[in-house]
């Protein structure tokens, strides 16, 4: 029997009745109180507050135990002092509850007695067939059913609903490095899970769930160290990555970082290079800087059909300097700025308006200069994407040049649809360029705010191409081996 | 006689009367028209529009030549077709004008005849003792005197006045990668110069000027390739960098980037590693990603007295994950997360409030958990900065945790002033954390929005320390050599 069945996940992610255990009668900022309020006021589920002392919270009854609830809860969210948790789990088991999220810290991450306490906790969960996330986590965000992120809602932001699912070993990293960036990038979220000490459900279980979840288009993972079950994890990644992109950011790759990870989520150390190479081997696209995770998720969110690049792209820019920087950033990424022949450069020149024809550079990267208009972008992008050897493009669009209008995105989106080749755009981050940005994104072209991210986006399609090729090759080898064995 | 005297710079940067040559009578978006309007409406200078055809612009007279102006101009800003420029310069010479900014493109960057045209242009400038910036540039921004950036003001942003001066070989890079980021980071600008093809004034001349400019606290440079006079440039950097920080971002370091730079600003190729190592040798702090230039400028803007670190720092965080990532990012940077002894960890634990004492980690990075309050940050930062071997700190402050208030910056600023050790802070970029952010910055702690930038900031102080040490050593060697020679 698998550790976590579909029925377990149903109760974890789509609970209709939630018991929040550990609410304080005096401290409105207690994690349990924030979770209770979020559930009570903000979700589609029914929430019951529990505290062994009973009493009242804002004139509503507080239940002494999950056994006293008016109806059986689907899910228990537990935020009490660590030593009390195993006992609470026993009560949950007796009440027939099959899913639990344990917010409380003070287990394996503090060492010593915490380790024994965590073992006891897991034993209790297994004994009662309770599927448990945590401890030492912020739990699950799956709108509109559950949000156990115990942060005051007015202090956080909520990305729109969407198709990216996230697994994170750090709750805080999940909140501001992932969800906040998703919000800023207008990227949609399906489910976000903070696995904390991952004493029971870990990244492998969650990945297996999201792999078969039809609502999940791509999976983002923040891991510390090598993971609890590296072999199972890498095997599962290999199997999943060629049909559903997996993006990972790994913390604790340095010596000091490893030590910190041990006291953070009791994560075991792993060799940095070994981890990166293993991830690449099994088709996981590793993000190596903070902004990259969200921009990689974005490219896969925009390009559902996941075009696979061999790396041959064009860069269309209205700034020579931006083109130079983009060319530098492509170096060593597998991306190749396709050279344009003299004939092609002449053709491009002919397509441009009079004001830029004689001052632009028609090599790759194209530098259309600050006098370029929407039409110049449209015609040159159309031409370069029409070349069979160009597989996609990066557009560096600068809305501060006078001839760019908010219509440029509609024009370029039209071009992209005609050629069905992926394009990523860089637009500076100012709020006043919002109309320009929306013109791009509404027309199917993802936008980022650093040149580097636009390069990383195109590189992600190239890396995915490599992963799929490798997977096909392995599949054939596998088939060949099986044939041979059968003879 | 130097190419550019103080009198020249006075007219270039602080002109009282400006001739804008090339205004169009029909196209309000023509660069010359935008510059004229900006000067006319927005600066403290008097602006005269010039067009060989004369006529009227919005009922105001357009002069046929700089000879016809009611008074002599200090500076000519020229935006006419390239072949006409040498003739205009002759007219400027005849009218006694000693400074010119040439916006027009179509010179060395297009090759062929453009190269000859640029040579002719320089000859004319020299003949008439005209100090010239450009061609193929956006010129000078030095408020309130001059702003020749020919972009509609409503499309750009203007950082506040301040103490950082900027030299850029790309106009567009200057606008959105530098000035826009300065605006977003609330960093002040002193002077920004786009040197374009740098046919006459180049990065060496501008650096020499800013080196002795008392209003300039630090200098940012965007260069393509090795520069026109690498030896002079590096020698000057060596001389300047130990008393005024120089921060550089170099484009055109890859093969493809070099080729693009050649057609952008006729920049010559340079070997990437050679450039980086030469910059480091002469104390220039090289930024290698787009966000870094502004964050490095910020740390030097905040810490005027430029504390020099040997690299021993502490990280104080309310998130274990952020601490792990910061520790990873410090690896290989020269920064060392000082280990805390058991005794020190016990002391730290004692200083914390009850709610976090037993769930926090008091190793370095400190993980005070999401339950940390302002007071926990204040007491732990105070303690770690009081340790003689800790030279500075990074604070990773997450305002979404419930116990953090907008007062935290005032508390921590007080601690920083007491110890006089540099601290950099990471706060997520959401607008709603504005009060928290301002609390930090008003109290002397610079804030950035990626963990990486906070590490880069502290690393900059370490790199500057190395540069100053090297400079002292070279000074001593130099003195020793001289002594020896004197014997």
Tab-separated table of N, CA and C in Angstrom, chain A residues 363-464:
chain	number	residue	atom	x	y	z
A	363	UNK	N	22.952	42.571	-38.129
A	363	UNK	CA	23.520	41.313	-37.661
A	363	UNK	C	22.640	40.803	-36.519
A	364	UNK	N	22.954	39.637	-36.046
A	364	UNK	CA	22.255	39.062	-34.900
A	364	UNK	C	23.149	39.228	-33.678
A	365	UNK	N	22.833	39.980	-32.664
A	365	UNK	CA	21.573	40.652	-32.344
A	365	UNK	C	21.288	41.850	-33.255
A	366	UNK	N	20.026	41.955	-33.677
A	366	UNK	CA	19.581	43.118	-34.435
A	366	UNK	C	19.540	44.329	-33.508
A	367	UNK	N	20.093	45.449	-33.981
A	367	UNK	CA	20.000	46.698	-33.213
A	367	UNK	C	19.208	47.693	-34.057
A	368	UNK	N	17.926	47.818	-33.735
A	368	UNK	CA	17.047	48.674	-34.545
A	368	UNK	C	17.131	50.141	-34.112
A	369	UNK	N	17.909	50.430	-33.104
A	369	UNK	CA	18.126	51.783	-32.542
A	369	UNK	C	16.870	52.330	-31.842
A	370	UNK	N	17.086	53.357	-31.097
A	370	UNK	CA	16.014	53.992	-30.331
A	370	UNK	C	14.963	54.681	-31.184
A	371	UNK	N	15.184	54.760	-32.489
A	371	UNK	CA	14.176	55.349	-33.373
A	371	UNK	C	13.238	54.292	-33.954
A	372	UNK	N	13.403	53.040	-33.558
A	372	UNK	CA	12.575	51.963	-34.109
A	372	UNK	C	11.116	52.117	-33.694
A	373	UNK	N	10.236	51.735	-34.609
A	373	UNK	CA	8.803	51.778	-34.338
A	373	UNK	C	8.281	50.354	-34.166
A	374	UNK	N	7.017	50.253	-33.745
A	374	UNK	CA	6.366	48.950	-33.623
A	374	UNK	C	6.514	48.165	-34.927
A	375	UNK	N	6.332	48.880	-36.038
A	375	UNK	CA	6.366	48.245	-37.359
A	375	UNK	C	7.738	47.645	-37.648
A	376	UNK	N	8.805	48.352	-37.244
A	376	UNK	CA	10.148	47.815	-37.455
A	376	UNK	C	10.327	46.509	-36.675
A	377	UNK	N	9.859	46.495	-35.439
A	377	UNK	CA	9.927	45.263	-34.646
A	377	UNK	C	9.116	44.160	-35.328
A	378	UNK	N	7.909	44.493	-35.748
A	378	UNK	CA	7.021	43.488	-36.333
A	378	UNK	C	7.650	42.862	-37.575
A	379	UNK	N	8.131	43.726	-38.480
A	379	UNK	CA	8.651	43.208	-39.747
A	379	UNK	C	9.941	42.418	-39.575
A	380	UNK	N	10.824	42.909	-38.709
A	380	UNK	CA	12.090	42.184	-38.569
A	380	UNK	C	11.877	40.872	-37.810
A	381	UNK	N	11.015	40.884	-36.792
A	381	UNK	CA	10.742	39.634	-36.074
A	381	UNK	C	10.099	38.622	-37.025
A	382	UNK	N	9.166	39.104	-37.833
A	382	UNK	CA	8.504	38.228	-38.801
A	382	UNK	C	9.541	37.603	-39.743
A	383	UNK	N	10.468	38.420	-40.198
A	383	UNK	CA	11.464	37.910	-41.141
A	383	UNK	C	12.373	36.869	-40.474
A	384	UNK	N	12.897	37.205	-39.305
A	384	UNK	CA	13.845	36.258	-38.700
A	384	UNK	C	13.158	34.952	-38.297
A	385	UNK	N	11.909	35.033	-37.835
A	385	UNK	CA	11.214	33.784	-37.474
A	385	UNK	C	10.841	32.978	-38.717
A	386	UNK	N	10.790	33.643	-39.879
A	386	UNK	CA	10.465	32.905	-41.116
A	386	UNK	C	11.660	32.094	-41.602
A	387	UNK	N	12.848	32.376	-41.080
A	387	UNK	CA	14.029	31.606	-41.489
A	387	UNK	C	13.962	30.226	-40.826
A	388	UNK	N	14.033	29.165	-41.615
A	388	UNK	CA	13.867	27.823	-41.027
A	388	UNK	C	14.872	27.520	-39.919
A	389	UNK	N	16.085	28.072	-40.012
A	389	UNK	CA	17.082	27.722	-38.989
A	389	UNK	C	16.939	28.532	-37.694
A	390	UNK	N	16.069	29.529	-37.689
A	390	UNK	CA	15.820	30.268	-36.444
A	390	UNK	C	14.634	29.622	-35.718
A	391	UNK	N	14.880	29.165	-34.492
A	391	UNK	CA	13.844	28.408	-33.776
A	391	UNK	C	13.026	29.261	-32.805
A	392	UNK	N	13.527	30.436	-32.498
A	392	UNK	CA	12.829	31.290	-31.542
A	392	UNK	C	13.575	32.607	-31.413
A	393	UNK	N	13.049	33.508	-30.598
A	393	UNK	CA	13.689	34.823	-30.506
A	393	UNK	C	13.515	35.440	-29.129
A	394	UNK	N	14.432	36.353	-28.834
A	394	UNK	CA	14.326	37.220	-27.662
A	394	UNK	C	14.096	38.635	-28.183
A	395	UNK	N	13.072	39.288	-27.652
A	395	UNK	CA	12.806	40.678	-28.027
A	395	UNK	C	13.166	41.571	-26.842
A	396	UNK	N	14.056	42.515	-27.070
A	396	UNK	CA	14.427	43.474	-26.024
A	396	UNK	C	13.740	44.790	-26.380
A	397	UNK	N	12.598	45.034	-25.739
A	397	UNK	CA	11.745	46.159	-26.132
A	397	UNK	C	11.827	47.256	-25.071
A	398	UNK	N	12.134	48.455	-25.483
A	398	UNK	CA	12.347	49.547	-24.538
A	398	UNK	C	11.282	50.614	-24.757
A	399	UNK	N	10.263	50.626	-23.907
A	399	UNK	CA	9.116	51.504	-24.168
A	399	UNK	C	9.435	52.982	-23.976
A	400	UNK	N	10.662	53.306	-23.577
A	400	UNK	CA	10.970	54.733	-23.424
A	400	UNK	C	11.387	55.379	-24.738
A	401	UNK	N	11.615	54.576	-25.777
A	401	UNK	CA	11.940	55.185	-27.068
A	401	UNK	C	10.630	55.661	-27.688
A	402	UNK	N	10.670	56.817	-28.364
A	402	UNK	CA	9.405	57.514	-28.665
A	402	UNK	C	8.450	56.797	-29.617
A	403	UNK	N	8.948	55.918	-30.486
A	403	UNK	CA	8.065	55.359	-31.499
A	403	UNK	C	7.419	54.034	-31.090
A	404	UNK	N	7.727	53.558	-29.894
A	404	UNK	CA	7.109	52.312	-29.410
A	404	UNK	C	5.747	52.661	-28.802
A	405	UNK	N	4.710	51.925	-29.194
A	405	UNK	CA	3.393	52.176	-28.614
A	405	UNK	C	2.947	50.961	-27.804
A	406	UNK	N	1.821	51.099	-27.146
A	406	UNK	CA	1.323	49.977	-26.348
A	406	UNK	C	0.725	48.885	-27.236
A	407	UNK	N	0.743	49.123	-28.545
A	407	UNK	CA	0.188	48.136	-29.477
A	407	UNK	C	1.238	47.118	-29.926
A	408	UNK	N	2.494	47.357	-29.567
A	408	UNK	CA	3.571	46.506	-30.082
A	408	UNK	C	3.367	45.021	-29.747
A	409	UNK	N	2.865	44.741	-28.537
A	409	UNK	CA	2.676	43.351	-28.139
A	409	UNK	C	1.675	42.624	-29.015
A	410	UNK	N	0.587	43.322	-29.385
A	410	UNK	CA	-0.424	42.722	-30.254
A	410	UNK	C	0.182	42.380	-31.620
A	411	UNK	N	0.989	43.334	-32.133
A	411	UNK	CA	1.645	43.088	-33.424
A	411	UNK	C	2.580	41.873	-33.340
A	412	UNK	N	3.388	41.832	-32.304
A	412	UNK	CA	4.378	40.757	-32.211
A	412	UNK	C	3.711	39.415	-31.883
A	413	UNK	N	2.640	39.461	-31.090
A	413	UNK	CA	1.905	38.237	-30.785
A	413	UNK	C	1.354	37.609	-32.059
A	414	UNK	N	0.909	38.463	-32.954
A	414	UNK	CA	0.389	38.007	-34.243
A	414	UNK	C	1.485	37.286	-35.032
A	415	UNK	N	2.669	37.864	-35.013
A	415	UNK	CA	3.821	37.246	-35.698
A	415	UNK	C	4.135	35.883	-35.074
A	416	UNK	N	4.165	35.847	-33.744
A	416	UNK	CA	4.543	34.613	-33.046
A	416	UNK	C	3.544	33.500	-33.358
A	417	UNK	N	2.269	33.842	-33.357
A	417	UNK	CA	1.250	32.820	-33.647
A	417	UNK	C	1.414	32.275	-35.068
A	418	UNK	N	1.746	33.182	-36.000
A	418	UNK	CA	1.877	32.749	-37.401
A	418	UNK	C	3.017	31.736	-37.553
A	419	UNK	N	4.122	31.988	-36.839
A	419	UNK	CA	5.284	31.112	-37.031
A	419	UNK	C	5.322	29.971	-36.025
A	420	UNK	N	4.537	30.096	-34.958
A	420	UNK	CA	4.535	29.067	-33.916
A	420	UNK	C	5.950	28.761	-33.418
A	421	UNK	N	6.700	29.822	-33.175
A	421	UNK	CA	8.036	29.668	-32.580
A	421	UNK	C	8.072	30.513	-31.308
A	422	UNK	N	8.734	30.029	-30.264
A	422	UNK	CA	8.681	30.739	-28.978
A	422	UNK	C	9.482	32.049	-28.962
A	423	UNK	N	8.930	33.040	-28.307
A	423	UNK	CA	9.586	34.338	-28.152
A	423	UNK	C	9.456	34.765	-26.689
A	424	UNK	N	10.546	35.270	-26.110
A	424	UNK	CA	10.525	35.831	-24.761
A	424	UNK	C	10.905	37.294	-24.867
A	425	UNK	N	10.308	38.128	-24.025
A	425	UNK	CA	10.574	39.559	-24.121
A	425	UNK	C	11.107	40.133	-22.814
A	426	UNK	N	12.024	41.088	-22.968
A	426	UNK	CA	12.499	41.895	-21.838
A	426	UNK	C	11.878	43.279	-21.953
A	427	UNK	N	11.264	43.731	-20.876
A	427	UNK	CA	10.767	45.104	-20.779
A	427	UNK	C	11.175	45.604	-19.395
A	428	UNK	N	11.735	46.809	-19.284
A	428	UNK	CA	12.112	47.290	-17.951
A	428	UNK	C	10.900	47.271	-17.010
A	429	UNK	N	11.173	47.221	-15.706
A	429	UNK	CA	10.123	46.881	-14.740
A	429	UNK	C	9.195	48.016	-14.330
A	430	UNK	N	9.324	49.199	-14.892
A	430	UNK	CA	8.507	50.317	-14.402
A	430	UNK	C	7.009	50.074	-14.573
A	431	UNK	N	6.269	50.465	-13.537
A	431	UNK	CA	4.818	50.278	-13.560
A	431	UNK	C	4.195	50.988	-14.759
A	432	UNK	N	4.766	52.110	-15.174
A	432	UNK	CA	4.124	52.839	-16.265
A	432	UNK	C	4.241	52.141	-17.610
A	433	UNK	N	5.063	51.096	-17.705
A	433	UNK	CA	5.099	50.317	-18.942
A	433	UNK	C	4.063	49.191	-18.920
A	434	UNK	N	3.165	49.241	-17.946
A	434	UNK	CA	2.189	48.168	-17.755
A	434	UNK	C	1.374	47.853	-19.000
A	435	UNK	N	0.936	48.880	-19.721
A	435	UNK	CA	0.122	48.632	-20.917
A	435	UNK	C	0.928	47.895	-21.981
A	436	UNK	N	2.193	48.256	-22.095
A	436	UNK	CA	3.049	47.584	-23.081
A	436	UNK	C	3.213	46.116	-22.684
A	437	UNK	N	3.530	45.909	-21.403
A	437	UNK	CA	3.725	44.552	-20.897
A	437	UNK	C	2.477	43.695	-21.135
A	438	UNK	N	1.319	44.244	-20.784
A	438	UNK	CA	0.098	43.433	-20.947
A	438	UNK	C	-0.156	43.116	-22.415
A	439	UNK	N	0.194	44.050	-23.296
A	439	UNK	CA	0.047	43.784	-24.728
A	439	UNK	C	0.829	42.558	-25.148
A	440	UNK	N	2.016	42.404	-24.597
A	440	UNK	CA	2.820	41.218	-24.900
A	440	UNK	C	2.164	39.967	-24.298
A	441	UNK	N	1.908	40.019	-22.995
A	441	UNK	CA	1.480	38.784	-22.321
A	441	UNK	C	0.091	38.331	-22.763
A	442	UNK	N	-0.816	39.278	-23.018
A	442	UNK	CA	-2.150	38.889	-23.488
A	442	UNK	C	-2.063	38.248	-24.866
A	443	UNK	N	-0.996	38.543	-25.585
A	443	UNK	CA	-0.832	37.980	-26.916
A	443	UNK	C	0.183	36.843	-26.956
A	444	UNK	N	0.430	36.273	-25.785
A	444	UNK	CA	1.174	35.020	-25.765
A	444	UNK	C	2.680	35.138	-25.654
A	445	UNK	N	3.209	36.342	-25.400
A	445	UNK	CA	4.669	36.476	-25.264
A	445	UNK	C	5.005	36.807	-23.811
A	446	UNK	N	5.715	35.885	-23.132
A	446	UNK	CA	6.045	36.134	-21.726
A	446	UNK	C	7.081	37.252	-21.584
A	447	UNK	N	6.919	38.061	-20.540
A	447	UNK	CA	7.789	39.214	-20.315
A	447	UNK	C	8.539	39.055	-18.997
A	448	UNK	N	9.817	39.417	-19.005
A	448	UNK	CA	10.601	39.483	-17.767
A	448	UNK	C	11.303	40.832	-17.703
A	449	UNK	N	11.941	41.097	-16.548
A	449	UNK	CA	12.477	42.438	-16.321
A	449	UNK	C	13.996	42.499	-16.210
A	450	UNK	N	14.653	41.400	-16.535
A	450	UNK	CA	16.103	41.482	-16.732
A	450	UNK	C	16.405	40.767	-18.044
A	451	UNK	N	17.470	41.229	-18.710
A	451	UNK	CA	17.883	40.589	-19.958
A	451	UNK	C	18.235	39.132	-19.653
A	452	UNK	N	18.876	38.950	-18.510
A	452	UNK	CA	19.299	37.605	-18.128
A	452	UNK	C	18.139	36.618	-18.057
A	453	UNK	N	17.029	37.059	-17.477
A	453	UNK	CA	15.881	36.145	-17.407
A	453	UNK	C	15.355	35.796	-18.794
A	454	UNK	N	15.395	36.759	-19.728
A	454	UNK	CA	14.894	36.444	-21.075
A	454	UNK	C	15.784	35.375	-21.711
A	455	UNK	N	17.090	35.454	-21.429
A	455	UNK	CA	18.013	34.431	-21.948
A	455	UNK	C	17.750	33.099	-21.237
A	456	UNK	N	17.565	33.151	-19.913
A	456	UNK	CA	17.303	31.919	-19.157
A	456	UNK	C	16.033	31.230	-19.654
A	457	UNK	N	15.031	32.021	-20.017
A	457	UNK	CA	13.782	31.443	-20.525
A	457	UNK	C	14.019	30.640	-21.798
A	458	UNK	N	14.725	31.236	-22.758
A	458	UNK	CA	14.973	30.516	-24.005
A	458	UNK	C	15.873	29.311	-23.738
A	459	UNK	N	16.818	29.506	-22.816
A	459	UNK	CA	17.707	28.399	-22.485
A	459	UNK	C	16.924	27.235	-21.875
A	460	UNK	N	15.864	27.551	-21.140
A	460	UNK	CA	15.058	26.494	-20.516
A	460	UNK	C	14.462	25.586	-21.594
A	461	UNK	N	14.033	26.178	-22.717
A	461	UNK	CA	13.455	25.373	-23.792
A	461	UNK	C	14.534	24.491	-24.430
A	462	UNK	N	15.746	25.034	-24.481
A	462	UNK	CA	16.869	24.246	-24.999
A	462	UNK	C	17.201	23.096	-24.034
A	463	UNK	N	17.221	23.412	-22.740
A	463	UNK	CA	17.547	22.378	-21.745
A	463	UNK	C	16.472	21.285	-21.733
A	464	UNK	N	15.223	21.710	-21.888
A	464	UNK	CA	14.149	20.715	-21.932
A	464	UNK	C	14.314	19.826	-23.159
